[in-house]
XYZ file of C-alpha atoms in Angstrom:
498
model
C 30.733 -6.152 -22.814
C 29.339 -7.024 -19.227
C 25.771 -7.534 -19.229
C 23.593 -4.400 -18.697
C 21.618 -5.323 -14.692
C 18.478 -3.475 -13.879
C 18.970 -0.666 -11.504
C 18.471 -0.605 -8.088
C 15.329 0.529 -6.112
C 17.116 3.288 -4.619
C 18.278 4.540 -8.256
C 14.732 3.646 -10.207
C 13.327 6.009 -7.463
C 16.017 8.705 -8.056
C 15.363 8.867 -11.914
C 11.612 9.398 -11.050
C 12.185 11.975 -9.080
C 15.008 13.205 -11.466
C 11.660 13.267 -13.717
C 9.094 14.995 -11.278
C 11.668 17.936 -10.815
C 12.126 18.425 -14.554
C 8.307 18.372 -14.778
C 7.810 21.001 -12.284
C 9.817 23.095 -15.350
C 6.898 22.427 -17.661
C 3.606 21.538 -16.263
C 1.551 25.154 -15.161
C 1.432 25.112 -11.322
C -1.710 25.406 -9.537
C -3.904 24.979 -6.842
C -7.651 24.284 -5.906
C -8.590 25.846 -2.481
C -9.176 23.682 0.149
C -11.218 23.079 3.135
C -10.552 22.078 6.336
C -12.633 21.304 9.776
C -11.138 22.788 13.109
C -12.618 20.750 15.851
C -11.123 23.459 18.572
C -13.273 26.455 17.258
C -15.962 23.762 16.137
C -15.238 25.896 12.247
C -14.114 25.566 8.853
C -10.562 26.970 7.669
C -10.890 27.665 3.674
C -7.301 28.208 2.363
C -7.166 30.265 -1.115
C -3.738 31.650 -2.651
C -1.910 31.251 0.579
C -4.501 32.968 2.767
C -7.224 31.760 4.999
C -10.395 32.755 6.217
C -12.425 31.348 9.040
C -16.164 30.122 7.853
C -19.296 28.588 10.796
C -18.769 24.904 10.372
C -22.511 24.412 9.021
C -24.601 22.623 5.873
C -25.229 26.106 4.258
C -21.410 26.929 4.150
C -20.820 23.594 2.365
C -23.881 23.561 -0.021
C -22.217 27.704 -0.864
C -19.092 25.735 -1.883
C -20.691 23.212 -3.818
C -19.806 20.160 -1.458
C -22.222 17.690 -1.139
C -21.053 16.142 1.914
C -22.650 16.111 5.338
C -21.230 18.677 7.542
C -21.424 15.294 10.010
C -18.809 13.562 8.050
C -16.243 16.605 9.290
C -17.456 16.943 13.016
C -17.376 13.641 13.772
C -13.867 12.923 12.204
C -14.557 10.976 9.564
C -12.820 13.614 7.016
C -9.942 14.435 8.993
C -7.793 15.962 6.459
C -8.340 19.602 4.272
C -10.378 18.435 0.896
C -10.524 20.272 -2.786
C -13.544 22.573 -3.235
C -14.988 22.308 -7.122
C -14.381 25.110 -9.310
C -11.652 26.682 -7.510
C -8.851 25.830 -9.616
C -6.365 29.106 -9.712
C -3.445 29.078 -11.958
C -0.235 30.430 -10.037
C 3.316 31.621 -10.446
C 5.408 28.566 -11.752
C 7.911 26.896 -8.758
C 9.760 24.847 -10.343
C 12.420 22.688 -8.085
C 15.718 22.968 -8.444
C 19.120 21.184 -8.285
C 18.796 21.748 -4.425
C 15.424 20.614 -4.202
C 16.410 17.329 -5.935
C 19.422 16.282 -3.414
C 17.289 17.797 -0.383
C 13.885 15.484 -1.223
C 14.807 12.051 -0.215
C 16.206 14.376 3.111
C 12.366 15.443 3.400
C 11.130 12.611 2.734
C 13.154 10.058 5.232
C 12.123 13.183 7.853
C 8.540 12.874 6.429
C 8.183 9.119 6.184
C 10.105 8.580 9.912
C 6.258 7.170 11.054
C 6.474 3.814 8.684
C 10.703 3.697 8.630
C 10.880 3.563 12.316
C 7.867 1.002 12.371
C 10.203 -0.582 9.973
C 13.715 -0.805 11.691
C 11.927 -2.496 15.145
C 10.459 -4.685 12.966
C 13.702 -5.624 12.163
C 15.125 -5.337 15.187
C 12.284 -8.060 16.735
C 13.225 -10.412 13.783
C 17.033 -10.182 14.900
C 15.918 -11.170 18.293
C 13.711 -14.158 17.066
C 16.201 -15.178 14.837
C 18.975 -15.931 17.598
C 16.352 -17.211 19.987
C 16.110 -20.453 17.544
C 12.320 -19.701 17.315
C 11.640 -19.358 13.630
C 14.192 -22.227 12.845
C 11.880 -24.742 15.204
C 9.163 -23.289 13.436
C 9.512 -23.724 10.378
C 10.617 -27.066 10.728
C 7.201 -27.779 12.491
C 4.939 -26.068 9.786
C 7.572 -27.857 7.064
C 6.229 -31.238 8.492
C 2.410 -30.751 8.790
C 2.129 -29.336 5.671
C 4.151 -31.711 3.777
C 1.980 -32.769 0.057
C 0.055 -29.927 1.044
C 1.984 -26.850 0.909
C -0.344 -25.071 -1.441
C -2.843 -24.392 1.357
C 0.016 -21.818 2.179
C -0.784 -19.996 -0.506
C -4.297 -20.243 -0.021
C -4.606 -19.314 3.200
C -1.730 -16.798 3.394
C -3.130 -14.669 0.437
C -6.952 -15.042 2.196
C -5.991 -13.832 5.145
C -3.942 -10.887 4.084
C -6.576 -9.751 1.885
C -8.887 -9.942 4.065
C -7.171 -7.283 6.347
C -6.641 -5.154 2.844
C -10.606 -5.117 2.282
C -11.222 -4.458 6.181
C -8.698 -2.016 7.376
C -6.488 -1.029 4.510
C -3.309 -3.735 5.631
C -0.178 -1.946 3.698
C 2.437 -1.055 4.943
C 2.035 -2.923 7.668
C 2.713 -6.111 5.864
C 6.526 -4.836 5.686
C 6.473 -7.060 8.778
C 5.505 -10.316 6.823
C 7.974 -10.531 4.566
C 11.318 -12.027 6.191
C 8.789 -14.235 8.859
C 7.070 -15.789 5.963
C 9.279 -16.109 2.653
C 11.278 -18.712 4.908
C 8.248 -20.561 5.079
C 7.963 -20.701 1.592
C 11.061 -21.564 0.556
C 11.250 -24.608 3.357
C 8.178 -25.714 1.506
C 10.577 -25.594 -1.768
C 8.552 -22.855 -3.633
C 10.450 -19.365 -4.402
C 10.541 -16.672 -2.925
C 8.497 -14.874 -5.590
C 5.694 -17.066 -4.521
C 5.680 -16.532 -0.715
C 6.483 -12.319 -2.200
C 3.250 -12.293 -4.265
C 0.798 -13.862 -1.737
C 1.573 -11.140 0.612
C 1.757 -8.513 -1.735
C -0.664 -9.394 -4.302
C -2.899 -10.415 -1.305
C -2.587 -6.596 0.599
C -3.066 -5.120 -3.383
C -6.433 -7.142 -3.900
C -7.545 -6.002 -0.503
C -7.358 -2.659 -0.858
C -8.070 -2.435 -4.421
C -11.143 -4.378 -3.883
C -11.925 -2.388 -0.339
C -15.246 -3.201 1.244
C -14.934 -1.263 4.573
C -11.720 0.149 4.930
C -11.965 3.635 6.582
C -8.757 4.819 4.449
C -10.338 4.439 1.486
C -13.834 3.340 1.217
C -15.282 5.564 4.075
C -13.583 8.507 3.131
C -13.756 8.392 -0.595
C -17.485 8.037 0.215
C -17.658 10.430 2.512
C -15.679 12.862 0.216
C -18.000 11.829 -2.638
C -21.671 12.721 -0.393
C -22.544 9.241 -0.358
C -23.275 6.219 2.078
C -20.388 4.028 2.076
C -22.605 1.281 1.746
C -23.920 2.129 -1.817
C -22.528 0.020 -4.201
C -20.592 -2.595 -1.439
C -22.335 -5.088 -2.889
C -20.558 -4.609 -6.378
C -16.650 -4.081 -4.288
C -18.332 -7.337 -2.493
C -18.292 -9.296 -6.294
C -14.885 -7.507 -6.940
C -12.808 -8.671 -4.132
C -14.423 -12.367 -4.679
C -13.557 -12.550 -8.301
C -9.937 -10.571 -8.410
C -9.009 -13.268 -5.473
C -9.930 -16.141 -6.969
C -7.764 -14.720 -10.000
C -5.217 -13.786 -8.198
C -4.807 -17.288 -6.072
C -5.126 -19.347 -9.094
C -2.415 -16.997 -10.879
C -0.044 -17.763 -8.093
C -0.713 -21.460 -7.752
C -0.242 -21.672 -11.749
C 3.298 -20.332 -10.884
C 3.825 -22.271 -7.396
C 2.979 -25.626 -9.034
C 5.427 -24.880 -12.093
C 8.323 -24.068 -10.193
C 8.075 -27.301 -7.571
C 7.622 -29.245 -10.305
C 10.985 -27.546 -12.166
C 13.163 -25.230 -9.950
C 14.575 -23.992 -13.471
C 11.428 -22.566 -14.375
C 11.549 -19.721 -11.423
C 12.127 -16.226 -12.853
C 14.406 -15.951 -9.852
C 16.390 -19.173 -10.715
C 19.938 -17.328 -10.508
C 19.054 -16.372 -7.264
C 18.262 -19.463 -5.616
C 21.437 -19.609 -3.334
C 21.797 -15.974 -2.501
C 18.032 -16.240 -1.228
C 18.722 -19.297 1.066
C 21.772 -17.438 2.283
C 19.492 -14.356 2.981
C 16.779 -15.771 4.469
C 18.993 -18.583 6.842
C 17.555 -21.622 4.796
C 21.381 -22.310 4.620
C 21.804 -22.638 8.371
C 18.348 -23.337 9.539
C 18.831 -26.580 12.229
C 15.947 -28.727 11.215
C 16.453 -30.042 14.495
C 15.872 -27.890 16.858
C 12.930 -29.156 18.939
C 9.660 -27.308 19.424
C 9.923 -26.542 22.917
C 7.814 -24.931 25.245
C 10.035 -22.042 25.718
C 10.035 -21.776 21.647
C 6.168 -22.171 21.630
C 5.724 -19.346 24.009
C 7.921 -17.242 22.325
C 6.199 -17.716 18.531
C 3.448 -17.263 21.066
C 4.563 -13.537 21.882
C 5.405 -12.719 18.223
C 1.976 -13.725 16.883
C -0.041 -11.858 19.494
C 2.046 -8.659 18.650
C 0.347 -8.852 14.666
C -2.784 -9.396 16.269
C -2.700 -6.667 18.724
C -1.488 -4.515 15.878
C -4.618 -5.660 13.954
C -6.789 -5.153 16.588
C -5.560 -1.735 17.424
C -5.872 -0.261 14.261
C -9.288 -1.734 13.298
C -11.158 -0.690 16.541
C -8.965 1.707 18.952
C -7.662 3.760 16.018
C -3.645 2.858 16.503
C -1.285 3.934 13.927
C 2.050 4.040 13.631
C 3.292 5.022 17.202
C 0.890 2.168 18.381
C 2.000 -0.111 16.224
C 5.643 0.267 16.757
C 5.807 0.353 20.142
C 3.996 -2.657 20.295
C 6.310 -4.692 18.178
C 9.694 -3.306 20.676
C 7.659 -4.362 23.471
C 7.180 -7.534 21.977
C 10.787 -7.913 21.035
C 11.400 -6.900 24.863
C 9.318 -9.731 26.588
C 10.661 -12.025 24.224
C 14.134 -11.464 25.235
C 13.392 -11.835 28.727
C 11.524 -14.800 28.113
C 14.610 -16.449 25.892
C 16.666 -15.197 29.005
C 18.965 -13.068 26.568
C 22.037 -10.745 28.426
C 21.065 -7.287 27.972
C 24.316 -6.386 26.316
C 23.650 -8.770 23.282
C 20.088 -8.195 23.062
C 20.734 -4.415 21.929
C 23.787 -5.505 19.913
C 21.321 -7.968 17.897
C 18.179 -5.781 18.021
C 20.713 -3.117 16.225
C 21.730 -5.907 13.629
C 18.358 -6.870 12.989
C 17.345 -3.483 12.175
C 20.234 -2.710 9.943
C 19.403 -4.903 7.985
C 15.880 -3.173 6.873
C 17.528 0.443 6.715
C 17.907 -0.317 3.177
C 14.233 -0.596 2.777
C 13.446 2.565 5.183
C 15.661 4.480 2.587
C 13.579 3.861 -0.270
C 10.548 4.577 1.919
C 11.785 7.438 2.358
C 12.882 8.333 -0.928
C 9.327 7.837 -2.785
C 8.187 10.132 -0.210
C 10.831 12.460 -1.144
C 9.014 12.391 -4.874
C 5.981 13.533 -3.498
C 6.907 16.127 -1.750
C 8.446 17.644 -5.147
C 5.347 17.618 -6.496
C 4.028 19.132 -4.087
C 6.385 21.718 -4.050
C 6.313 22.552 -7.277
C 2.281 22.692 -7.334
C 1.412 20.456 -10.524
C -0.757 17.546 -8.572
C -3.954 20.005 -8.664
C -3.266 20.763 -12.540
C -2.633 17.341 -13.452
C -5.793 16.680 -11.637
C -7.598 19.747 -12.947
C -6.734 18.532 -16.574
C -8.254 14.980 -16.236
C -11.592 16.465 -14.732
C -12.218 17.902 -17.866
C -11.106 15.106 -20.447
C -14.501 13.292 -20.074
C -16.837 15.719 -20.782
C -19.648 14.108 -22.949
C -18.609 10.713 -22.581
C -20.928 7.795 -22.768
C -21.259 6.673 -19.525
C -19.032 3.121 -19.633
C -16.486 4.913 -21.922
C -16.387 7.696 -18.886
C -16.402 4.605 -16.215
C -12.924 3.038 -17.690
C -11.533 6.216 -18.561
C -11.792 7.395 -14.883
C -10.270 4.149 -13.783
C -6.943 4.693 -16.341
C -7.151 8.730 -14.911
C -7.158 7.356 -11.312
C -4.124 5.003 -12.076
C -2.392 7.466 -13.498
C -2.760 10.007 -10.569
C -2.041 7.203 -8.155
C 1.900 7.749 -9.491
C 1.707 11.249 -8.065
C -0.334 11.299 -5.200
C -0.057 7.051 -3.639
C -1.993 7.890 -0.525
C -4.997 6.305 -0.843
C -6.444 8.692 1.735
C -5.098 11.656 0.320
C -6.049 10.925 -2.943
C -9.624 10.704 -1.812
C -9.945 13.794 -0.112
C -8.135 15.778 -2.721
C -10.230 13.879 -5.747
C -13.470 12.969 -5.196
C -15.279 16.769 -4.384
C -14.143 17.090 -7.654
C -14.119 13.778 -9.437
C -17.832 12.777 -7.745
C -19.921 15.518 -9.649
C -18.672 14.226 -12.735
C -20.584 10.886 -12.564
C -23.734 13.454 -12.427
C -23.054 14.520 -15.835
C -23.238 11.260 -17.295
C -25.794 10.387 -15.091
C -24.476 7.536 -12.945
C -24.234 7.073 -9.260
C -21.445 8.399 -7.523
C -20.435 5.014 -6.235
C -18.937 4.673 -9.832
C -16.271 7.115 -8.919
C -15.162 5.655 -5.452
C -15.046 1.871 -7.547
C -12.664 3.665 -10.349
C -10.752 5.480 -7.901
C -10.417 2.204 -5.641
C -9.148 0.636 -8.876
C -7.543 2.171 -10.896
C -5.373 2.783 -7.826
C -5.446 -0.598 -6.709
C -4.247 -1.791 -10.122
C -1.478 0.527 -10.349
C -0.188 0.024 -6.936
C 0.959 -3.433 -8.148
C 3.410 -1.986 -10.085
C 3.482 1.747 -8.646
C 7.665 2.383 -7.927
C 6.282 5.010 -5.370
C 4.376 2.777 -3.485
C 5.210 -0.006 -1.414
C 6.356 -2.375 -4.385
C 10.262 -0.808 -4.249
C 10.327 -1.393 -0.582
C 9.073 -4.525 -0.592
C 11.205 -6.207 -3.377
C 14.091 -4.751 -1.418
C 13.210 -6.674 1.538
C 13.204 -10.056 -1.110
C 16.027 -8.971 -2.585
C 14.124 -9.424 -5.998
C 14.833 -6.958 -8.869
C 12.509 -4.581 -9.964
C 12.614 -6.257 -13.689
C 11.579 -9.570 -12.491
C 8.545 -8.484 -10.808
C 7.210 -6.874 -13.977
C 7.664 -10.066 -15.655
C 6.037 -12.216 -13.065
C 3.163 -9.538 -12.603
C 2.138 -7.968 -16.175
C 0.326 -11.477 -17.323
C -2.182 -10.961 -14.161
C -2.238 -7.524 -14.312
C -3.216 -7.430 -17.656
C -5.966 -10.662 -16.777
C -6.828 -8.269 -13.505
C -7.468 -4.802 -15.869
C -9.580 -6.639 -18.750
C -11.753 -8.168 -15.626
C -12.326 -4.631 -14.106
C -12.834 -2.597 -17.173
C -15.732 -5.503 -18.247
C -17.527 -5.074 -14.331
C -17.301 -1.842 -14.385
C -19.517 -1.471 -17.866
C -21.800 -4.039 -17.021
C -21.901 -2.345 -13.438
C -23.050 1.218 -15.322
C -25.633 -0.036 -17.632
C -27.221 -2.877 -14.996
């Protein structure tokens, strides 16, 4: 008998959402009313069964619906999207999705996700054109030579730096960009490319699991929750410190091992096929560092810092952030002097080769939007508001954190999830008589932890761009994220009781 491979990305996402649709069948549907701020009318749009009804956009019509939350937080954008109101859970006619609804949702969800999969394909597309201009090869070669006997401050610094965008500004998906720029790196400085694959994911992951002042998380789970965002930064502070240090030493433990033996890599087998992928094959270690080249890796760096910029201060997303990568990829064919007529042809290459990973972007969206469709996200999270009634109050702590990593499989936005959860998640931490800031570290966490594994989240995507199987992640990432959850669940009890 042939040996039994893993499935695919593409196919692990269609037997999850193979799953969701044949949950819609038995899980009640339901829905919480929601709440929404209309900056035209300067009013609030409260949405119950379907219908709507205009209320004044004022502190009394918040405190009526039991939402702590400074009718400032809504006027001046902060909570931009329609939240949960407490106690307004209605059960509803079942919808369960069909046959049709099944082949339609990755359809929906390509159409839904087209933001981050177009940001995606001129990523690729720029890459094509950097690759023929000779730029990465040169390089590489360069960064090969100064960091020879010291190629472990690549690690350090690479996982640093992308965490530190993850804590400040929520640096995700964005990070799609990293991957085929840096693994070559990597793997010139004879590491895998599961090492150069976990400092940039594992680095975005500790980031935003340990947020300090991202606005898609921290802000508006605070916001959402009535609370400062600063309360309890100091604790997220100590979090992101510690889970770093973990994390960089994890990776190092691995780096070290697999320089010192190749054979030890749990992507051994694929050591060819990667060098093939990645040009390690072909790279021409002697292509000179010229000017020309120098401006060009020039160009290409200032687009990631524009990007950065944008986002963090002039509120870009991703119709900012795209267009300034095909601008980039435009001055840098004029500035390699490329004919028009191949720079197209290779921009077209260089994006075809990421359509793979827009497809499963587009396919975990997909998932959502069936359970969306067939209304169970508000019971599931209906049914784990009420599980920790009468807890002690560092039981209730970790048990939130397992609830929020379990709703992070149906709902992965961490903005979405905040808005939705926290009016109802936040009054629970009265009950046991904590501060609210509790909630928005669980739900940070217990998120943040999941994501590293999460198939509809960026993980799928991302091992498709590595070309590393699903299977072979899990066994690189369990030990840590087992070191990771045992470290969270402990600060999070001391964090309740001192």
């Amino acid at each position: 008998m042939k040996k039994l491979k893993f499935p695919t990305a593409q196919t692990i996402l269609i037997l999850i959402a193979i799953l969701v649709t044949l949950l819609t069948w038995f899980v009640p549907a339901g829905k919480y009313d929601s709440l929404a701020y209309n900056a035209t009318s300067d009013t609030f749009i409260k949405t119950s069964l379907g219908k709507t009804v205009e209320l004044p956009a004022i502190q009394e019509t918040l405190e009526h619906l039991s939402i702590k939350i400074p009718i400032e937080k809504f006027t001046n954008g902060d909570i931009y999207k329609p939240i949960s109101i407490p106690n307004t859970y209605n059960k509803l006619e079942s919808k369960p999705q069909g046959l049709a609804d099944l082949a339609q949702s990755p359809i929906k969800g390509i159409i839904a996700a087209a933001d981050i999969i177009f940001l995606i394909l001129i990523i690729g597309g720029l890459i094509g054109i950097m690759n023929l201009t000779g730029a990465f090869d040169a390089g590489i070669s360069w960064m090969a030579k100064v960091l020879k006997g010291r190629e472990y401050f690549l690690i350090i610094v690479v996982t640093i730096l992308i965490a530190a965008g993850g804590t400040t500004f929520g640096l995700a998906e964005e990070t799609m960009a990293f991957y085929p720029i840096l693994i070559p790196v990597f793997l010139a400085a004879k590491y895998d490319a599961m090492v150069g694959l976990a400092c940039i994911f594992l680095g975005s992951g500790i980031g935003t699991m340990c947020s300090t002042v991202n606005p898609f998380s921290t802000i508006i789970a605070s916001d959402a929750a009535g609370i400062n965002w600063t309360t309890g930064l100091t604790n997220r502070v100590i979090m992101f410190v510690l889970c770093l240090v973990i994390t960089i030493l994890y990776i190092l433990y691995y780096a070290k091992r697999v320089k010192a033996d190749p054979a030890k890599s749990l992507i051994s087998d694929q050591k060819e096929e990667l060098e093939i992928l990645f040009g390690l094959n072909t790279m021409n270690t002697t292509t000179k560092f010229t000017p020309r080249l120098r401006l060009i890796i020039t160009v290409f760096s200032l687009c990631f810092v524009i990007m950065i910029v944008g986002v963090s201060f002039l509120d870009w997303w991703f119709v900012e952030m795209t267009t300034t990568f095909l601008v980039g990829a435009i001055i840098i064919g004029v500035i390699a002097r490329i004919k028009e007529s191949i720079f197209v042809e290779t921009f077209a290459k260089g994006a075809a080769e990421l359509l793979g990973v827009a497809f499963i972007v587009g396919i975990a969206r997909g998932v959502t939007i069936l359970m969306e469709d067939g209304l169970i996200s508000d019971t599931i999270l209906y049914h784990a508001s009420t599980v920790t009634q009468g807890m002690n109050k560092g039981v209730f702590a970790n048990v939130m954190l397992f609830i929020y990593g379990g709703l992070s499989f149906f709902m992965p936005s961490s903005s979405g999830m905040a808005v939705l959860t926290m009016p109802i998640m936040s009054p629970l931490a009265d009950t046991v008589n904590i501060g609210r800031e509790v909630i928005v570290d669980t739900y940070q966490y217990g998120m943040g932890l999941f994501y590293l594994i999460n198939p509809t989240a960026l993980i799928l995507a991302a091992l498709a761009i590595v070309k590393i199987g699903f299977d072979k992640w899990l066994k690189f990432i369990i030990p840590l994220l087992f070191i990771l959850l045992i470290t969270t669940m402990a600060f999070l009890t001391w964090s309740v009781y001192y």
